[in-house]
Short mmCIF file of C-alpha atoms in Angstrom, two decimals:
data_model
loop_
_atom_site.label_atom_id
_atom_site.label_comp_id
_atom_site.label_asym_id
_atom_site.label_seq_id
_atom_site.Cartn_x
_atom_site.Cartn_y
_atom_site.Cartn_z
CA MET A 910 -29.20 -12.11 -19.91
CA THR A 911 -28.33 -11.08 -16.10
CA LEU A 912 -24.73 -10.61 -14.85
CA TYR A 913 -24.86 -13.74 -12.96
CA SER A 914 -25.83 -15.53 -16.25
CA LYS A 915 -23.02 -13.75 -18.14
CA THR A 916 -20.51 -14.53 -15.52
CA LEU A 917 -21.23 -18.44 -15.90
CA CYS A 918 -21.04 -18.07 -19.79
CA MET A 919 -17.57 -16.51 -19.10
CA ALA A 920 -16.67 -19.54 -16.88
CA VAL A 921 -17.69 -21.99 -19.61
CA MET A 922 -15.88 -20.19 -22.36
CA VAL A 923 -12.72 -20.07 -20.38
CA LEU A 924 -13.15 -23.78 -19.48
CA SER A 925 -13.77 -24.63 -23.07
CA ALA A 926 -10.64 -22.68 -24.13
CA MET A 927 -8.64 -24.69 -21.52
CA THR A 928 -10.06 -28.00 -23.08
CA ALA A 929 -8.70 -26.92 -26.49
CA CYS A 930 -5.58 -26.24 -25.50
CA SER A 931 -5.21 -29.61 -23.81
CA SER A 932 -6.52 -31.46 -26.69
CA GLY A 933 -3.71 -30.48 -29.11
CA ASN A 934 -3.77 -26.96 -29.46
CA GLY A 935 -1.37 -26.27 -26.49
CA SER A 936 1.09 -24.70 -28.91
CA ARG A 937 -1.03 -21.99 -30.11
CA GLN A 938 -0.04 -18.58 -28.56
CA ASN A 939 -2.89 -16.15 -28.58
CA GLY A 940 -2.35 -14.17 -25.41
CA THR A 941 -5.10 -15.57 -23.46
CA LYS A 942 -4.78 -16.93 -19.84
CA ALA A 943 -5.94 -20.27 -21.19
CA SER A 944 -3.10 -20.57 -23.56
CA ARG A 945 -0.85 -19.96 -20.73
CA GLY A 946 -1.72 -22.93 -19.16
CA ILE A 947 -4.80 -22.09 -16.97
CA ASN A 948 -6.63 -24.93 -15.27
CA SER A 949 -10.18 -25.15 -13.25
CA SER A 950 -8.25 -24.49 -10.15
CA ASN A 951 -6.97 -21.10 -11.53
CA ILE A 952 -10.68 -20.00 -11.94
CA ALA A 953 -12.33 -18.47 -9.22
CA VAL A 954 -16.06 -17.35 -9.18
CA MET A 955 -16.87 -14.58 -6.83
CA ALA A 956 -20.39 -13.28 -5.75
CA CYS A 957 -19.98 -9.59 -4.58
CA ASP A 958 -22.70 -7.20 -2.91
CA ALA A 959 -23.10 -4.62 -5.96
CA SER A 960 -22.33 -2.01 -3.51
CA PHE A 961 -18.80 -3.07 -3.20
CA GLN A 962 -18.10 -3.40 -7.03
CA ASN A 963 -15.91 -0.44 -7.13
CA ILE A 964 -13.71 -1.85 -4.63
CA MET A 965 -13.60 -5.46 -5.55
CA GLN A 966 -13.20 -4.82 -9.13
CA GLN A 967 -9.73 -2.91 -8.38
CA GLU A 968 -8.57 -5.93 -6.11
CA ILE A 969 -9.27 -8.34 -8.93
CA ASP A 970 -7.44 -6.27 -11.60
CA VAL A 971 -4.34 -5.92 -9.22
CA PHE A 972 -4.52 -9.74 -8.17
CA GLU A 973 -4.83 -10.89 -11.99
CA PHE A 974 -1.72 -8.61 -12.78
CA ILE A 975 0.32 -10.10 -10.12
CA ASN A 976 -0.99 -13.74 -10.71
CA PRO A 977 -1.34 -13.76 -14.44
CA ARG A 978 -2.35 -17.58 -14.62
CA MET A 979 -5.16 -16.89 -12.38
CA THR A 980 -8.69 -15.43 -13.10
CA VAL A 981 -11.45 -14.29 -10.83
CA LEU A 982 -14.82 -13.96 -12.38
CA PRO A 983 -17.20 -11.43 -10.63
CA MET A 984 -20.92 -11.49 -10.07
CA TYR A 985 -22.15 -8.21 -8.54
CA ILE A 986 -25.63 -8.87 -7.27
CA ASP A 987 -27.56 -8.24 -4.33
CA GLU A 988 -26.51 -9.87 -0.88
CA ASN A 989 -29.02 -12.37 -0.69
CA ALA A 990 -28.10 -13.69 -3.98
CA CYS A 991 -24.60 -13.70 -3.06
CA VAL A 992 -25.16 -15.70 -0.29
CA ASP A 993 -27.45 -18.17 -2.30
CA SER A 994 -24.84 -18.46 -5.02
CA LEU A 995 -22.16 -19.64 -2.29
CA LEU A 996 -24.50 -21.89 -0.65
CA LYS A 997 -25.27 -23.42 -3.94
CA GLY A 998 -21.72 -23.82 -5.18
CA ARG A 999 -22.16 -21.32 -7.91
CA ALA A 1000 -19.35 -19.18 -6.29
CA SER A 1001 -16.50 -20.22 -4.17
CA THR A 1002 -16.23 -16.61 -2.82
CA ALA A 1003 -18.52 -14.05 -1.46
CA VAL A 1004 -17.99 -10.32 -0.38
CA ILE A 1005 -21.02 -9.38 1.81
CA SER A 1006 -21.98 -6.83 4.63
CA ARG A 1007 -22.65 -9.74 7.39
CA GLU A 1008 -21.05 -12.75 8.63
CA LEU A 1009 -22.70 -16.04 7.50
CA LYS A 1010 -25.58 -17.52 9.99
CA ALA A 1011 -24.89 -20.84 11.76
CA THR A 1012 -27.29 -22.59 9.65
CA GLU A 1013 -25.51 -21.19 6.42
CA ILE A 1014 -22.08 -22.50 8.01
CA LYS A 1015 -23.73 -25.91 8.75
CA MET A 1016 -24.88 -26.32 5.07
CA LEU A 1017 -21.65 -25.32 3.44
CA ARG A 1018 -19.77 -28.02 5.81
CA ASN A 1019 -22.24 -30.52 5.21
CA ALA A 1020 -21.35 -30.27 1.40
CA GLY A 1021 -17.84 -30.57 2.10
CA ARG A 1022 -17.03 -27.13 1.89
CA ALA A 1023 -15.41 -25.40 4.95
CA PRO A 1024 -15.95 -21.57 4.93
CA HIS A 1025 -13.36 -19.17 6.28
CA THR A 1026 -14.64 -15.45 6.99
CA THR A 1027 -12.45 -12.49 7.59
CA ARG A 1028 -13.68 -8.77 8.07
CA ILE A 1029 -11.92 -7.12 5.35
CA ALA A 1030 -13.02 -3.51 5.66
CA VAL A 1031 -15.44 -1.13 7.37
CA ASP A 1032 -17.42 0.62 4.68
CA ALA A 1033 -19.38 4.12 5.40
CA ILE A 1034 -23.01 4.77 4.04
CA ALA A 1035 -22.95 8.33 2.79
CA LEU A 1036 -25.87 10.75 2.43
CA ILE A 1037 -25.70 12.74 -0.67
CA VAL A 1038 -27.75 15.47 -1.94
CA ASN A 1039 -27.83 18.00 -4.92
CA LYS A 1040 -25.17 20.99 -4.87
CA ASP A 1041 -28.03 23.30 -4.63
CA ASN A 1042 -29.41 21.79 -1.78
CA PRO A 1043 -28.90 24.41 1.33
CA LEU A 1044 -29.00 21.45 3.66
CA ASN A 1045 -25.38 20.92 5.22
CA GLU A 1046 -25.82 18.39 7.98
CA ILE A 1047 -28.66 15.95 9.24
CA THR A 1048 -28.91 14.05 12.65
CA VAL A 1049 -29.68 10.36 13.01
CA SER A 1050 -33.29 10.90 14.09
CA GLU A 1051 -33.94 13.15 11.20
CA ILE A 1052 -32.77 10.35 8.77
CA THR A 1053 -35.14 8.05 10.47
CA ASP A 1054 -38.17 10.36 10.11
CA ILE A 1055 -37.45 10.72 6.61
CA LEU A 1056 -37.47 6.95 6.08
CA ASP A 1057 -40.62 6.45 8.33
CA GLY A 1058 -42.54 9.12 6.18
CA ARG A 1059 -42.61 11.50 9.16
CA TYR A 1060 -40.45 14.26 7.39
CA ARG A 1061 -41.52 14.49 3.67
CA THR A 1062 -40.41 17.75 2.55
CA TRP A 1063 -36.91 19.80 2.96
CA ARG A 1064 -38.86 22.16 4.87
CA ASP A 1065 -39.27 19.89 7.49
CA LEU A 1066 -35.67 20.08 8.19
CA GLN A 1067 -35.06 23.80 7.78
CA PRO A 1068 -36.28 26.60 6.00
CA SER A 1069 -35.61 25.62 2.17
CA PRO A 1070 -37.06 26.42 -1.33
CA LEU A 1071 -36.84 22.73 -2.17
CA GLY A 1072 -39.98 20.38 -2.34
CA ASP A 1073 -40.59 16.99 -1.58
CA ILE A 1074 -37.83 14.73 -0.45
CA SER A 1075 -36.88 11.84 -2.66
CA VAL A 1076 -34.78 9.24 -1.13
CA VAL A 1077 -32.93 6.98 -3.47
CA PHE A 1078 -31.20 3.66 -2.98
CA ASP A 1079 -29.75 1.13 -5.45
CA HIS A 1080 -32.36 -1.52 -5.34
CA SER A 1081 -34.65 -2.75 -2.86
CA GLY A 1082 -32.83 -5.98 -1.81
CA SER A 1083 -29.54 -4.28 -1.52
CA SER A 1084 -27.60 -4.40 1.71
CA THR A 1085 -27.47 -0.65 1.90
CA VAL A 1086 -31.30 -0.88 2.31
CA ARG A 1087 -31.06 -3.58 5.00
CA PHE A 1088 -28.50 -1.52 6.74
CA MET A 1089 -30.58 1.51 7.16
CA ARG A 1090 -33.97 -0.51 7.89
CA ASP A 1091 -31.95 -2.57 10.59
CA SER A 1092 -29.88 0.00 12.17
CA LEU A 1093 -32.14 3.05 12.06
CA MET A 1094 -35.73 1.61 12.04
CA ASP A 1095 -35.74 -1.68 14.28
CA GLY A 1096 -36.47 -3.59 11.10
CA ARG A 1097 -39.29 -1.55 9.91
CA GLN A 1098 -39.80 -1.08 6.30
CA LEU A 1099 -39.07 2.26 4.55
CA THR A 1100 -42.19 4.10 3.98
CA GLY A 1101 -41.09 7.43 3.06
CA ASN A 1102 -40.72 8.71 -0.49
CA VAL A 1103 -38.11 6.06 -1.55
CA PHE A 1104 -37.11 5.01 -5.09
CA ALA A 1105 -34.92 2.23 -6.15
CA GLN A 1106 -32.50 3.44 -9.05
CA GLY A 1107 -31.17 0.06 -10.05
CA ASP A 1108 -27.43 0.58 -9.07
CA ASN A 1109 -25.08 2.82 -7.47
CA LYS A 1110 -24.11 4.71 -10.59
CA ALA A 1111 -27.72 5.63 -10.98
CA VAL A 1112 -28.06 6.75 -7.53
CA PHE A 1113 -25.20 9.08 -7.93
CA GLU A 1114 -26.52 10.40 -11.36
CA ALA A 1115 -30.14 11.01 -9.69
CA VAL A 1116 -28.80 13.10 -6.85
CA LYS A 1117 -26.42 14.93 -9.41
CA ASN A 1118 -29.52 16.00 -11.59
CA ASN A 1119 -32.46 16.24 -8.92
CA ARG A 1120 -32.46 19.02 -6.58
CA ASN A 1121 -34.90 17.14 -4.32
CA ALA A 1122 -32.91 13.87 -4.04
CA MET A 1123 -31.18 12.27 -1.22
CA GLY A 1124 -29.13 9.45 -2.29
CA VAL A 1125 -27.94 6.54 0.26
CA ILE A 1126 -24.59 5.21 -1.14
CA GLY A 1127 -21.46 3.53 -0.21
CA VAL A 1128 -18.66 5.99 0.50
CA SER A 1129 -16.41 4.16 -2.57
CA TRP A 1130 -18.91 5.60 -5.21
CA ILE A 1131 -18.32 9.21 -4.21
CA SER A 1132 -14.86 9.38 -3.86
CA SER A 1133 -12.84 12.31 -5.51
CA ASP A 1134 -9.76 10.04 -5.93
CA MET A 1135 -11.09 7.69 -8.30
CA SER A 1136 -7.68 7.91 -10.25
CA GLY A 1137 -7.07 4.46 -9.19
CA ALA A 1138 -9.73 3.11 -11.47
CA ASP A 1139 -8.28 4.72 -14.33
CA LEU A 1140 -4.73 3.26 -13.82
CA SER A 1141 -3.61 0.36 -15.38
CA ALA A 1142 -3.14 -2.79 -13.16
CA GLU A 1143 0.44 -2.42 -13.32
CA GLN A 1144 0.17 1.11 -12.24
CA ARG A 1145 -2.11 0.08 -9.23
CA ALA A 1146 0.19 -2.66 -8.31
CA ALA A 1147 3.28 -0.36 -8.19
CA ARG A 1148 1.57 2.56 -6.35
CA LEU A 1149 0.54 0.08 -3.45
CA ASP A 1150 4.43 -0.09 -2.60
CA ASN A 1151 4.72 3.47 -2.66
CA GLU A 1152 1.93 5.36 -1.06
CA ASP A 1153 1.25 5.19 2.63
CA VAL A 1154 -1.02 8.28 2.97
CA THR A 1155 -4.45 8.59 1.91
CA ASP A 1156 -5.89 11.92 1.30
CA MET A 1157 -9.58 11.08 0.29
CA GLY A 1158 -11.97 13.82 -0.73
CA PHE A 1159 -15.54 13.59 -2.35
CA SER A 1160 -16.91 14.37 -5.73
CA ASP A 1161 -17.56 17.98 -6.56
CA ASP A 1162 -20.76 16.79 -8.43
CA ILE A 1163 -22.80 16.39 -5.16
CA LYS A 1164 -22.73 17.35 -1.59
CA VAL A 1165 -22.10 15.01 0.95
CA LEU A 1166 -24.01 15.71 4.20
CA ARG A 1167 -22.38 15.68 7.48
CA VAL A 1168 -24.23 13.45 9.95
CA ARG A 1169 -24.71 14.15 13.71
CA LEU A 1170 -25.69 11.88 16.36
CA ASP A 1171 -28.61 13.19 18.49
CA ASP A 1172 -26.83 13.88 21.61
CA SER A 1173 -23.85 15.26 19.91
CA LEU A 1174 -22.94 18.77 18.86
CA ASP A 1175 -20.62 17.59 16.10
CA SER A 1176 -21.40 16.24 12.73
CA TYR A 1177 -18.95 14.52 10.60
CA GLN A 1178 -18.36 13.43 6.99
CA PRO A 1179 -17.74 9.71 6.14
CA TYR A 1180 -13.70 10.55 5.85
CA GLN A 1181 -11.57 7.30 6.80
CA ALA A 1182 -10.38 9.04 9.94
CA TYR A 1183 -13.75 9.51 11.28
CA ILE A 1184 -15.01 5.89 10.49
CA LEU A 1185 -11.77 4.70 12.27
CA ASP A 1186 -12.64 6.37 15.55
CA GLY A 1187 -16.52 5.80 15.38
CA LYS A 1188 -17.38 9.73 14.97
CA TYR A 1189 -19.17 8.96 11.77
CA PRO A 1190 -22.29 6.91 12.93
CA LEU A 1191 -23.22 5.21 9.84
CA TYR A 1192 -20.87 2.31 8.94
CA ARG A 1193 -20.97 -1.31 8.48
CA SER A 1194 -18.36 -4.31 8.27
CA MET A 1195 -17.51 -5.76 4.84
CA TYR A 1196 -16.73 -9.61 5.07
CA MET A 1197 -14.90 -11.75 2.74
CA VAL A 1198 -15.88 -15.43 2.75
CA ASN A 1199 -13.91 -18.27 0.91
CA THR A 1200 -14.74 -21.72 0.38
CA GLY A 1201 -11.89 -22.47 -1.95
CA TYR A 1202 -8.96 -25.05 -1.16
CA SER A 1203 -5.36 -24.22 -0.65
CA GLY A 1204 -3.90 -24.04 -4.21
CA THR A 1205 -6.79 -22.53 -6.03
CA ALA A 1206 -7.38 -19.27 -7.35
CA ALA A 1207 -10.35 -18.65 -4.82
CA HIS A 1208 -7.71 -19.30 -1.74
CA ALA A 1209 -5.06 -17.16 -3.32
CA PHE A 1210 -7.38 -14.01 -4.00
CA TYR A 1211 -8.84 -14.60 -0.31
CA VAL A 1212 -4.93 -14.40 0.99
CA PHE A 1213 -4.42 -11.38 -1.32
CA VAL A 1214 -7.60 -9.23 -0.20
CA THR A 1215 -6.96 -9.97 3.39
CA GLY A 1216 -3.11 -9.31 3.18
CA TRP A 1217 -1.23 -6.22 3.00
CA ARG A 1218 -1.52 -5.26 -0.71
CA GLY A 1219 -5.17 -6.35 -0.89
CA GLN A 1220 -5.89 -3.84 2.32
CA LYS A 1221 -3.95 -1.07 0.69
CA VAL A 1222 -6.21 -1.30 -2.47
CA ILE A 1223 -9.17 -1.02 -0.03
CA MET A 1224 -7.69 2.13 1.57
CA SER A 1225 -7.25 3.63 -1.95
CA THR A 1226 -11.14 3.74 -2.38
CA GLY A 1227 -12.08 5.75 0.69
CA VAL A 1228 -13.11 2.49 2.61
CA LEU A 1229 -11.38 1.76 5.90
CA PRO A 1230 -9.61 -1.52 5.81
CA SER A 1231 -9.51 -3.81 8.63
CA THR A 1232 -5.68 -4.44 9.15
CA VAL A 1233 -3.94 -1.36 7.39
CA ARG A 1234 -4.61 2.15 9.14
CA PRO A 1235 -4.33 5.24 7.14
CA ARG A 1236 -1.90 7.76 8.34
CA VAL A 1237 -3.98 10.86 8.79
CA VAL A 1238 -2.62 14.33 7.94
CA THR A 1239 -3.68 17.92 8.08
CA LEU A 1240 -3.52 19.95 5.01
CA SER A 1241 -3.59 23.68 5.22
#
């Protein structure tokens, strides 16, 4: 069963529970949201680009803690499937790396669903290699040469004891692949030694365990400060009010390459400060589209993510939020 099918099954189960409660079982207190009076307007189905899963799952956890009568059911799928789910009414909300096209907006409006779109963050695409790889930095043109197949071994970049370069993505239909293809290769297909791993966790593990691998991955998947993912929803909600500094590092299990523009002398890693001032060149916008009406869980979740607290959740993942700016500090 696909993740999409599981999400739909979850929605059916919740709706069934609601029906049972409203038909004579309302006095039963079993601790579920249904038993506390949830209704269809309190359920939102969100289609989310899988590369943003780490970010949006934390958003959901905090939102549901603050709004215990509301439920967000996520589908973490590829970007094309996200848009398709939104257009066909399978999801009321979508999180993707592009704005909707005019034709897509027209389709939604013709169906009586007015889409509202907000850029919620700027995500960096990180290039990661094995800790044993001697390479520390790479230029944008060198990345393009690797994806085009002109550079096939690590020795094409610098003297190296390593062999053929293995480029690993999450999957062929991902927004990460589309970003690299459209921004670096003028829409050409990737022809180098490229492999799809299935998901972002598998990309991380492939690089961790393969000396010849180079992973292309969203920055939220390599943050060393993933402590937020281990906290309870109550703890995450509380720390949003107390923390105003983000000191982000990267996992010690891999090496994050510095990236340099061809005409620049300096190279940068995908820290929030360098995403903010544009010094790190591989970045993309992250958009949230909502078609839910006022008073529904979809609309409430949209307001939460685009508001102050939701933006602070994004900041804690290493991605740059659109409206809350990190206070950059220098640690000695």
